XYZ file of C-alpha atoms in Angstrom:
334
model
C 158.669 165.481 17.227
C 155.295 163.428 16.702
C 156.004 163.816 13.134
C 159.385 162.057 13.900
C 158.168 159.431 16.485
C 155.383 158.963 13.591
C 158.031 158.353 10.489
C 160.086 155.927 12.721
C 157.136 154.182 13.783
C 156.102 154.202 10.361
C 159.026 153.095 9.255
C 159.332 150.261 11.460
C 156.153 148.949 11.177
C 156.800 148.866 6.897
C 160.391 147.372 7.913
C 158.823 144.478 9.352
C 156.228 143.659 7.376
C 157.956 144.714 4.010
C 161.044 142.149 5.643
C 158.302 139.429 6.647
C 157.001 139.396 3.039
C 160.037 139.485 1.054
C 161.351 137.193 2.819
C 158.397 134.191 2.602
C 158.679 135.037 -0.994
C 162.566 134.512 -1.413
C 161.693 130.957 0.229
C 158.355 130.301 -2.205
C 161.036 131.168 -5.735
C 164.288 128.628 -3.808
C 161.969 125.993 -3.545
C 160.483 126.901 -6.841
C 163.778 127.115 -8.751
C 164.981 123.799 -6.387
C 167.424 125.169 -3.721
C 168.867 122.892 -1.161
C 167.673 123.448 2.398
C 171.071 124.767 3.260
C 171.247 127.131 0.919
C 167.081 127.876 1.249
C 168.259 129.164 5.056
C 170.341 131.039 2.871
C 167.870 133.029 1.204
C 164.887 132.877 4.242
C 167.337 134.614 6.829
C 168.927 137.024 3.240
C 165.072 138.022 3.420
C 164.466 138.488 6.965
C 167.271 140.795 7.908
C 167.020 143.237 4.800
C 165.298 145.363 7.815
C 168.746 145.888 9.528
C 171.276 145.366 6.520
C 168.389 147.894 5.207
C 168.752 150.292 8.146
C 172.217 150.174 7.990
C 173.857 150.223 4.796
C 171.121 154.251 4.307
C 172.783 155.244 7.334
C 176.623 155.103 6.265
C 175.419 155.631 2.284
C 174.068 159.522 4.690
C 177.933 159.853 5.873
C 175.968 158.122 9.586
C 178.889 155.440 9.684
C 178.287 155.649 13.521
C 175.045 154.490 12.946
C 175.360 152.202 10.146
C 178.201 149.866 12.162
C 176.465 150.096 15.056
C 172.935 148.664 13.503
C 174.498 145.731 12.454
C 177.050 144.541 15.377
C 174.606 145.826 17.419
C 171.624 143.434 15.767
C 174.183 140.453 15.619
C 174.584 140.644 19.770
C 171.015 140.885 20.431
C 170.628 137.665 17.536
C 173.277 135.723 19.675
C 171.256 137.007 22.911
C 167.608 136.074 21.386
C 167.643 134.090 18.872
C 169.641 131.366 20.707
C 170.059 132.467 24.620
C 166.141 133.125 24.368
C 164.926 130.488 22.599
C 167.555 128.577 25.808
C 165.885 129.262 28.645
C 162.659 129.483 27.092
C 162.613 126.374 25.127
C 164.544 124.754 28.452
C 166.892 122.880 25.899
C 167.616 123.458 21.821
C 169.636 120.783 20.434
C 172.767 122.008 18.481
C 174.364 119.245 16.305
C 178.286 119.706 17.077
C 179.468 119.676 13.049
C 176.603 122.265 11.727
C 177.961 124.733 15.120
C 181.748 124.769 13.840
C 180.855 124.788 10.172
C 177.942 128.117 10.629
C 179.668 129.717 13.844
C 183.399 129.746 12.221
C 182.427 131.033 8.708
C 180.216 133.965 10.995
C 183.050 134.391 13.469
C 185.925 135.094 10.165
C 183.603 137.366 8.178
C 183.543 139.016 12.244
C 186.977 139.451 12.240
C 186.883 140.584 9.052
C 184.682 143.094 9.651
C 186.603 143.894 12.733
C 190.150 144.728 11.103
C 188.409 147.037 8.688
C 186.104 149.038 10.727
C 189.157 149.620 12.987
C 190.676 150.574 9.913
C 193.837 147.635 10.967
C 192.496 146.366 7.918
C 191.821 147.637 4.068
C 188.588 147.491 2.541
C 189.325 145.072 0.145
C 189.732 141.874 2.947
C 186.555 142.348 2.476
C 185.632 141.873 -0.595
C 189.049 139.240 -0.723
C 186.741 136.987 2.578
C 183.600 137.446 0.361
C 184.872 136.222 -1.931
C 187.678 133.353 -0.634
C 185.073 132.764 2.688
C 181.452 133.356 1.694
C 181.034 132.748 -1.647
C 182.502 129.174 -0.973
C 180.176 128.867 2.101
C 177.525 129.839 -0.729
C 178.992 127.104 -2.994
C 178.433 124.294 -0.291
C 175.381 125.562 1.280
C 174.339 125.115 -2.753
C 175.399 122.073 -3.993
C 174.867 120.789 -1.191
C 175.807 116.588 0.919
C 175.961 114.634 -2.693
C 178.384 116.685 -4.586
C 181.343 118.044 -2.838
C 183.385 116.287 -4.805
C 183.922 119.052 -7.332
C 185.058 121.750 -4.017
C 186.044 119.250 -1.154
C 188.150 116.304 -2.805
C 189.658 115.507 0.557
C 187.622 112.828 2.022
C 188.107 113.872 5.553
C 186.608 117.437 4.640
C 184.101 115.882 2.388
C 183.310 114.187 4.888
C 183.388 116.980 7.879
C 180.911 118.925 5.353
C 179.160 116.357 4.570
C 177.492 115.869 8.541
C 177.554 119.568 8.333
C 175.191 119.852 6.095
C 173.343 116.969 6.664
C 172.376 117.710 10.850
C 172.063 121.819 9.346
C 169.008 120.669 8.320
C 168.672 116.793 10.665
C 165.510 117.906 12.779
C 163.694 119.659 10.263
C 159.686 119.978 10.791
C 158.202 117.624 7.851
C 155.839 120.410 6.821
C 158.782 122.089 5.916
C 159.426 120.664 2.602
C 155.745 121.594 2.430
C 155.585 125.070 1.385
C 154.208 126.141 -1.825
C 156.861 126.864 -4.962
C 156.644 130.172 -6.327
C 153.545 131.724 -7.765
C 154.223 134.265 -10.340
C 152.390 136.943 -7.730
C 154.990 135.761 -5.355
C 158.054 136.651 -7.942
C 156.519 139.408 -8.701
C 156.149 140.884 -5.040
C 159.760 140.704 -3.792
C 160.618 143.539 -5.769
C 157.932 146.418 -4.590
C 158.229 144.107 -0.703
C 162.305 145.217 -1.211
C 161.887 149.226 -3.043
C 159.112 149.331 0.435
C 161.846 148.172 3.377
C 163.997 150.796 1.671
C 161.481 153.443 1.324
C 161.040 153.046 5.431
C 164.845 152.662 6.793
C 165.014 155.772 4.876
C 162.095 156.409 7.823
C 163.314 154.587 10.490
C 166.960 156.398 10.204
C 165.308 159.488 9.630
C 162.713 158.761 12.945
C 165.421 157.700 14.729
C 168.288 160.659 14.627
C 165.928 163.620 15.049
C 163.861 161.493 18.222
C 167.733 160.997 19.717
C 168.744 164.725 18.719
C 165.666 165.389 20.943
C 166.263 163.813 23.785
C 170.076 164.096 24.174
C 170.358 160.239 22.867
C 173.717 159.592 20.859
C 173.168 157.570 17.082
C 175.498 154.832 18.628
C 172.862 153.813 21.527
C 170.180 154.852 18.381
C 172.462 152.303 16.192
C 173.093 149.630 18.075
C 170.253 148.883 20.602
C 167.095 151.019 19.864
C 167.784 149.835 15.917
C 169.250 146.812 16.121
C 166.316 144.997 18.484
C 163.407 146.554 17.168
C 164.739 145.041 13.653
C 165.796 141.949 15.100
C 162.454 141.499 16.989
C 160.960 138.735 14.083
C 163.711 136.865 13.603
C 163.699 136.043 18.172
C 160.642 135.397 17.137
C 160.738 133.106 15.267
C 163.628 131.314 16.419
C 162.207 130.976 20.118
C 159.085 129.126 17.978
C 161.815 126.300 16.498
C 163.008 125.820 18.990
C 160.498 124.839 21.220
C 159.474 122.377 18.281
C 162.793 120.839 18.902
C 164.348 122.497 16.025
C 167.301 123.508 17.071
C 169.414 123.310 13.837
C 166.909 125.268 13.009
C 168.109 127.771 15.405
C 171.686 127.996 15.187
C 171.633 127.664 11.058
C 169.483 131.130 10.863
C 171.345 132.843 13.915
C 175.071 132.550 12.270
C 173.923 132.716 9.069
C 172.329 136.484 9.822
C 174.534 136.898 11.308
C 177.128 136.110 8.555
C 174.581 138.031 5.685
C 174.629 141.109 8.235
C 178.246 141.590 7.939
C 178.734 140.638 4.665
C 175.897 142.711 2.767
C 175.943 145.038 5.539
C 179.233 145.567 6.325
C 182.404 144.772 3.211
C 179.837 146.085 0.698
C 180.025 149.658 1.661
C 183.033 149.645 3.011
C 184.249 149.114 -0.824
C 181.786 151.468 -2.174
C 181.542 154.625 0.510
C 183.647 154.110 3.769
C 182.369 153.609 7.513
C 185.052 155.990 8.271
C 186.860 155.942 11.421
C 185.763 153.770 14.827
C 184.414 155.403 17.887
C 185.243 154.223 21.078
C 181.581 152.213 21.385
C 182.695 150.890 18.163
C 184.866 149.355 18.752
C 183.727 147.424 22.338
C 180.476 145.880 20.237
C 182.993 144.720 17.979
C 184.890 143.186 21.008
C 182.325 142.282 22.710
C 180.920 140.281 18.972
C 184.077 138.880 18.938
C 184.307 137.008 22.232
C 179.926 136.313 22.603
C 180.045 134.218 18.741
C 183.606 132.344 19.846
C 181.845 131.760 23.581
C 178.050 131.013 22.162
C 179.677 128.128 18.956
C 182.173 127.237 22.331
C 178.281 127.005 24.800
C 176.458 124.428 21.596
C 179.664 122.259 21.902
C 179.965 121.149 25.663
C 176.623 119.847 25.684
C 175.599 119.692 22.475
C 173.334 122.196 22.400
C 172.185 125.402 25.209
C 170.650 124.803 28.805
C 168.551 127.232 30.283
C 171.818 128.114 31.801
C 174.163 128.966 29.354
C 171.064 130.524 27.609
C 171.128 132.719 30.421
C 174.747 133.555 30.419
C 174.234 134.699 26.732
C 171.742 136.730 27.539
C 173.508 137.993 30.931
C 176.773 138.726 28.833
C 173.953 141.022 26.339
C 173.288 142.810 29.537
C 176.355 143.430 30.276
C 177.234 145.039 26.380
C 173.888 147.183 26.620
C 175.048 149.584 30.194
C 178.452 149.901 28.611
C 177.463 150.932 25.971
C 175.305 153.316 27.655
C 177.824 154.281 30.762
C 180.512 154.962 27.149
C 178.101 157.024 25.543
C 177.102 159.121 28.287
C 180.965 159.948 28.434
């Protein structure tokens, strides 16, 4: 038991530290190659999400679809509760521009619904590929082009106006020192590769150690993946979001939350579904799916009501997540 605990904790430490290194390296690489702020946010979120994504892929590749899918949906639920809910509770108010919330939230919700259809075996895996091609890729391209070149993808003036405002709002309150991020050195570019390898190795340890500990203590894979692994790998993201909220950088908070969830779905569900498949869903997995769709929509609606999230809305999101955890424990014990 001590051996498995050591493997689990060691893997968690490795992926957390390596994820920080990878996120920093990718951000600096983006600065070096002149990425727009919106694209830089996506790239940075990809590095920050690498522990969750790698853990999910490791579990799916090992044939444990319950744990792998649980990590993705559990991480996304935890992100909404912590990055948005806890940030609002601790900061008192997180100002969120409405068009940026609609833009990021709609993309995240579309991919979440698509993932739900695939996991529930309602739609084939190629639906995920279609959503990647027609929703996620255009979203990334729009972020890469920036507000000045929207005519290349959005010829209609009303659409251009909305996207221009959304992209501008998304980074309207970024701190002045964000633009002083150092460009990548040769060391930064080389460090990204071993950091990624370390994340993969650490994820294997986390998944195997977590499964073994779960069996020892009689805890199901659903709980290990959806609650334990999902929450532990999401803590660094939550801390970063709370810091941003206290600096009154609401646009960055909601961008981080929805970009993280979008990337988790795109890389942690759609790509594995095409390669290894996801298997049949269980009742607990269906609960996670339905709850995530509802909580994502609720987060967008709450953010739009008063152009931001106040402490009461934050408590509501956290309470919804706590209710999910309680129901999941009941389902898994049944």
